[in-house]
Short mmCIF file of C-alpha atoms in Angstrom, two decimals:
data_model
loop_
_atom_site.label_atom_id
_atom_site.label_comp_id
_atom_site.label_asym_id
_atom_site.label_seq_id
_atom_site.Cartn_x
_atom_site.Cartn_y
_atom_site.Cartn_z
CA MET A 1 -21.21 30.05 -11.33
CA THR A 2 -18.07 28.62 -9.74
CA LEU A 3 -17.99 25.06 -8.44
CA GLU A 4 -16.21 24.10 -5.21
CA TYR A 5 -13.27 21.76 -5.83
CA SER A 6 -14.62 18.78 -3.85
CA LYS A 7 -17.86 18.86 -5.84
CA ALA A 8 -15.89 19.13 -9.07
CA PHE A 9 -13.78 16.17 -7.97
CA ASP A 10 -16.89 14.11 -7.23
CA LEU A 11 -18.32 14.93 -10.65
CA ILE A 12 -15.09 13.99 -12.45
CA ALA A 13 -14.53 10.80 -10.45
CA ALA A 14 -18.13 9.69 -11.04
CA LYS A 15 -17.81 10.09 -14.82
CA VAL A 16 -14.51 8.21 -14.86
CA GLU A 17 -16.08 5.46 -12.74
CA GLU A 18 -19.04 5.23 -15.11
CA GLU A 19 -16.67 4.63 -18.00
CA LEU A 20 -14.34 2.21 -16.22
CA VAL A 21 -17.01 -0.10 -14.80
CA LYS A 22 -17.94 -0.93 -18.38
CA THR A 23 -14.62 -2.76 -18.69
CA GLY A 24 -14.58 -4.49 -15.31
CA PHE A 25 -12.90 -1.92 -13.06
CA THR A 26 -13.83 -1.55 -9.39
CA ARG A 27 -13.77 1.69 -7.43
CA GLU A 28 -11.90 1.11 -4.19
CA LYS A 29 -12.98 2.78 -0.95
CA ILE A 30 -10.34 5.36 -0.02
CA ALA A 31 -10.53 7.67 3.00
CA ASN A 32 -10.01 11.29 1.96
CA ASP A 33 -9.22 12.89 5.30
CA GLY A 34 -6.60 15.43 4.15
CA ASP A 35 -6.64 18.29 1.68
CA ASP A 36 -5.87 16.04 -1.32
CA LEU A 37 -8.68 13.93 -2.79
CA VAL A 38 -8.15 10.53 -4.44
CA ALA A 39 -10.42 8.11 -6.27
CA LEU A 40 -8.84 4.71 -7.06
CA PHE A 41 -10.05 2.28 -9.73
CA THR A 42 -8.53 -1.19 -10.16
CA SER A 43 -8.69 -4.15 -12.51
CA SER A 44 -6.56 -7.27 -12.62
CA ASN A 45 -3.88 -5.59 -14.74
CA VAL A 46 -3.98 -1.84 -14.27
CA ALA A 47 -5.06 0.86 -11.83
CA TYR A 48 -6.23 4.42 -12.43
CA SER A 49 -6.55 7.24 -9.95
CA VAL A 50 -8.15 10.66 -10.10
CA LEU A 51 -6.28 13.03 -7.81
CA TYR A 52 -6.95 16.60 -6.73
CA ALA A 53 -3.78 18.16 -5.27
CA LYS A 54 -5.11 21.14 -3.34
CA ASP A 55 -1.77 22.87 -2.80
CA ARG A 56 -1.18 22.92 -6.57
CA GLN A 57 -4.87 23.29 -7.49
CA GLN A 58 -4.54 20.44 -9.98
CA MET A 59 -6.80 17.64 -11.13
CA GLN A 60 -4.74 14.67 -12.33
CA LEU A 61 -5.46 11.37 -14.04
CA ARG A 62 -2.80 8.77 -13.26
CA THR A 63 -2.18 5.09 -13.96
CA CYS A 64 0.10 2.30 -12.78
CA PRO A 65 0.34 -1.49 -13.16
CA MET A 66 -1.26 -3.87 -10.67
CA THR A 67 0.74 -6.47 -8.72
CA ASP A 68 -0.45 -9.32 -6.50
CA ASP A 69 -0.37 -6.84 -3.59
CA GLY A 70 -2.35 -4.12 -5.37
CA PRO A 71 -1.24 -1.03 -7.33
CA ASP A 72 2.54 -0.87 -7.57
CA ASN A 73 2.27 2.91 -6.90
CA ASP A 74 4.73 3.81 -9.66
CA TRP A 75 2.19 6.30 -10.97
CA LYS A 76 2.36 7.79 -14.45
CA THR A 77 0.43 11.03 -14.97
CA LEU A 78 -1.76 10.89 -18.08
CA SER A 79 -3.42 14.30 -17.83
CA THR A 80 -3.22 17.38 -15.59
CA TRP A 81 -5.63 20.32 -15.40
CA LEU A 82 -5.58 23.44 -13.25
CA TYR A 83 -8.72 23.74 -11.15
CA ASP A 84 -9.08 26.86 -9.02
CA ASP A 85 -12.55 26.88 -7.51
CA VAL A 86 -12.39 30.65 -7.07
CA VAL A 87 -12.84 30.98 -10.82
CA SER A 88 -13.51 27.46 -12.20
CA THR A 89 -17.05 26.42 -13.06
CA GLN A 90 -19.06 23.24 -13.59
CA LYS A 91 -18.36 23.58 -17.31
CA ASP A 92 -14.63 23.43 -16.53
CA ALA A 93 -15.18 20.33 -14.39
CA GLU A 94 -17.14 18.66 -17.19
CA SER A 95 -14.36 19.43 -19.68
CA ILE A 96 -11.83 17.79 -17.36
CA ALA A 97 -14.14 14.80 -16.89
CA ASN A 98 -14.49 14.36 -20.65
CA ASP A 99 -10.71 14.46 -21.07
CA PHE A 100 -10.19 11.93 -18.29
CA VAL A 101 -12.88 9.63 -19.71
CA ASP A 102 -11.04 9.73 -23.03
CA GLY A 103 -7.81 8.95 -21.18
CA VAL A 104 -9.22 5.71 -19.75
CA SER A 105 -10.97 4.59 -22.93
CA ASN A 106 -8.66 5.52 -25.84
CA THR A 107 -6.36 3.15 -27.72
CA GLY A 108 -3.56 3.50 -25.19
CA ALA A 109 -5.92 2.65 -22.34
CA ILE A 110 -7.15 -0.48 -24.12
CA LYS A 111 -3.57 -1.58 -24.65
CA ARG A 112 -2.77 -1.07 -20.96
CA ALA A 113 -5.82 -3.10 -19.93
CA LYS A 114 -4.66 -6.06 -22.04
CA GLN A 115 -1.14 -6.15 -20.63
CA VAL A 116 -0.30 -9.18 -18.51
CA LYS A 117 -0.05 -8.46 -14.81
CA SER A 118 3.41 -9.03 -13.40
CA LYS A 119 5.17 -8.33 -10.17
CA LYS A 120 7.94 -5.77 -10.04
CA LYS A 121 11.36 -7.20 -10.62
CA LYS A 122 13.55 -7.46 -7.57
CA SER A 123 15.76 -4.73 -8.99
CA ASP A 124 12.75 -2.38 -8.85
CA ASP A 125 11.92 -3.19 -5.24
CA GLY A 126 13.53 -1.95 -2.08
CA ASN A 127 16.26 -4.11 -0.57
CA ALA A 128 15.07 -4.41 3.04
CA ASP A 129 14.06 -8.02 3.70
CA PRO A 130 11.65 -9.45 6.32
CA LYS A 131 14.46 -10.07 8.82
CA PHE A 132 15.41 -6.40 8.62
CA LEU A 133 11.72 -5.56 9.15
CA ALA A 134 11.52 -7.75 12.26
CA LYS A 135 14.53 -6.04 13.78
CA ARG A 136 12.97 -2.61 13.27
CA PHE A 137 10.04 -3.62 15.50
CA VAL A 138 12.43 -4.08 18.42
CA ALA A 139 12.21 -0.29 18.83
CA VAL A 140 8.61 -0.64 20.03
CA LEU A 141 8.56 -4.30 21.09
CA PRO A 142 11.94 -4.88 22.78
CA GLU A 143 11.06 -8.44 23.77
CA LEU A 144 11.42 -9.36 20.08
CA LYS A 145 15.20 -9.07 20.32
CA GLU A 146 15.63 -12.45 22.01
CA GLU A 147 12.98 -14.05 19.81
CA ILE A 148 14.78 -12.87 16.66
CA GLN A 149 18.04 -14.31 18.01
CA ALA A 150 16.35 -17.65 18.68
CA GLU A 151 14.92 -17.68 15.16
CA GLU A 152 18.35 -17.02 13.67
CA ASP A 153 19.88 -19.76 15.82
CA CYS A 154 17.35 -22.37 14.76
CA TYR A 155 16.41 -21.64 11.15
CA PHE A 156 18.06 -20.73 7.90
CA PRO A 157 16.94 -18.82 6.00
CA PHE A 158 15.09 -16.53 8.40
CA ARG A 159 11.37 -17.40 8.19
CA GLY A 160 10.10 -13.87 7.65
CA ALA A 161 6.39 -14.51 7.24
CA THR A 162 6.26 -17.23 9.90
CA PHE A 163 8.17 -15.14 12.43
CA ALA A 164 5.89 -12.15 11.78
CA LYS A 165 2.78 -14.30 12.22
CA GLU A 166 3.95 -16.11 15.37
CA HIS A 167 5.91 -13.40 17.19
CA ILE A 168 5.11 -9.88 15.94
CA ALA A 169 1.41 -10.09 15.07
CA PRO A 170 0.26 -11.36 18.50
CA LYS A 171 1.90 -8.35 20.19
CA LEU A 172 0.62 -5.63 17.87
CA GLY A 173 -2.99 -5.48 19.03
CA ALA A 174 -2.14 -4.94 22.70
CA TYR A 175 0.46 -2.35 21.81
CA ILE A 176 -1.97 -0.39 19.64
CA LYS A 177 -4.68 -0.46 22.31
CA SER A 178 -2.38 0.94 25.00
CA ALA A 179 -0.28 3.29 22.85
CA ASN A 180 -0.52 7.06 23.26
CA GLY A 181 -0.47 9.34 20.23
CA LYS A 182 3.31 9.60 20.03
CA GLU A 183 3.81 5.84 20.43
CA LEU A 184 1.23 5.12 17.75
CA GLU A 185 2.91 7.53 15.33
CA LYS A 186 6.24 5.81 15.99
CA LEU A 187 4.74 2.42 15.15
CA ALA A 188 3.04 3.80 12.04
CA GLY A 189 6.36 5.35 11.01
CA ILE A 190 8.07 1.96 11.17
CA PHE A 191 5.39 0.46 8.95
CA ASP A 192 5.56 3.37 6.48
CA THR A 193 9.35 3.39 6.23
CA GLN A 194 9.75 -0.35 5.91
CA TYR A 195 6.96 -0.60 3.34
CA GLY A 196 8.68 2.10 1.29
CA ASN A 197 12.14 0.50 1.59
CA GLY A 198 11.11 -3.15 1.64
CA ASP A 199 11.37 -5.81 -1.02
CA ALA A 200 8.27 -7.62 -2.30
CA ASP A 201 8.36 -10.18 0.53
CA THR A 202 8.56 -7.45 3.17
CA ARG A 203 5.63 -5.57 1.70
CA ALA A 204 3.55 -8.75 1.68
CA VAL A 205 4.44 -9.44 5.33
CA ILE A 206 3.37 -5.93 6.29
CA THR A 207 0.03 -5.97 4.49
CA THR A 208 -1.20 -9.55 4.45
CA VAL A 209 0.39 -10.87 7.66
CA LEU A 210 0.73 -8.02 10.15
CA LEU A 211 -2.01 -5.56 9.22
CA ASN A 212 -4.50 -8.31 8.46
CA SER A 213 -3.88 -9.81 11.90
CA LEU A 214 -5.50 -6.74 13.50
CA ASP A 215 -9.17 -6.45 14.32
CA ASP A 216 -11.11 -3.62 12.70
CA ALA A 217 -10.69 -1.15 15.56
CA GLU A 218 -6.92 -1.74 15.81
CA TYR A 219 -6.56 -1.63 12.03
CA THR A 220 -8.41 1.70 11.75
CA LYS A 221 -6.55 3.28 14.65
CA LEU A 222 -3.17 2.43 13.12
CA THR A 223 -3.77 2.87 9.39
CA GLU A 224 -5.16 6.39 9.76
CA LYS A 225 -1.59 7.36 10.72
CA PHE A 226 -0.10 5.88 7.53
CA GLY A 227 1.00 7.74 4.44
CA ARG A 228 -1.22 7.44 1.37
CA GLU A 229 0.85 4.73 -0.35
CA LEU A 230 0.56 2.26 2.52
CA GLN A 231 -3.07 3.23 3.19
CA ILE A 232 -3.97 2.20 -0.35
CA ALA A 233 -1.95 -1.03 -0.19
CA ALA A 234 -3.43 -1.93 3.20
CA LYS A 235 -6.95 -1.30 1.96
CA PHE A 236 -6.40 -3.56 -1.03
CA ALA A 237 -4.84 -6.35 1.06
CA ARG A 238 -7.66 -6.17 3.62
CA LYS A 239 -9.88 -7.96 1.10
CA TYR A 240 -7.83 -11.10 1.72
CA LYS A 241 -8.13 -11.07 5.52
CA GLY A 242 -9.09 -14.51 6.76
CA LYS A 243 -8.39 -16.25 3.47
CA THR A 244 -6.03 -19.23 3.33
CA VAL A 245 -2.56 -18.56 1.98
CA LYS A 246 0.10 -21.05 0.92
CA PRO A 247 2.26 -21.99 3.92
CA GLU A 248 5.88 -20.96 3.97
CA VAL A 249 8.36 -23.72 3.17
CA VAL A 250 11.46 -23.91 5.33
CA LYS A 251 14.41 -25.07 3.26
CA ALA A 252 16.63 -26.27 6.06
CA LYS A 253 17.06 -26.22 9.80
CA LYS A 254 20.35 -25.05 11.23
CA PRO A 255 21.89 -27.55 13.62
CA SER A 256 23.82 -24.86 15.47
CA LYS A 257 24.98 -21.28 15.35
CA PHE A 258 28.51 -22.53 14.64
CA SER A 259 27.45 -24.18 11.40
CA THR A 260 25.75 -20.98 10.29
CA LEU A 261 28.88 -18.95 10.90
CA ARG A 262 30.89 -21.56 9.03
CA ASP A 263 28.51 -21.45 6.04
CA GLN A 264 28.70 -17.67 5.87
CA GLN A 265 32.51 -17.66 5.64
#
């Protein structure tokens, strides 16, 4: 008897979870609203995901390193199986599950689990910094333009996290509440694009400063418009909402715009 793909996915993910919890992994809560299905498992050093790509009819086991902000999303595929629920059976699903369990418990998996967690090098990140991020929000919050100028006039370097917390975050909730569908998609698109292109500091500002400033209703309304990469990162960062973070240190205060222009020459 054939087995529908979502039931096969649940069976496979459950067996992988059963194996991973033995070594301290946690299954993260991921919303599966589209055709693709994902189960995410994380530890301090490494993440695994079980993915069913419906358009390709494939079950995949993937892994990537963890960073301080969650999975780095540079996924490496460890195993791929075709699963067509028109012809595939529970026996096929169990075979895939057994292979995936081996993939998270063999010698290579043990070695991955023992690797020291490290952030991506700057050369591996995007190059858009928090100031660039702030300027992108002018498209939906035009009043930020003057506030960004004032920040640039008064501080060097640009206080990305502080500016986001004091000037962008307080405006987001009201915007989300009043936004229509098109406006909300535009805002979500800014978040998605800048998270994808941003450096490590920008990604942290997006997840731990801006998204964590939203209440649950605002957060849900916005994040359901995100792509999968930012949805996963946002979900991971949400665990730290309300927790104390180390304050940003300002290296120097600019006495005037003229001195800044002089220094940049």
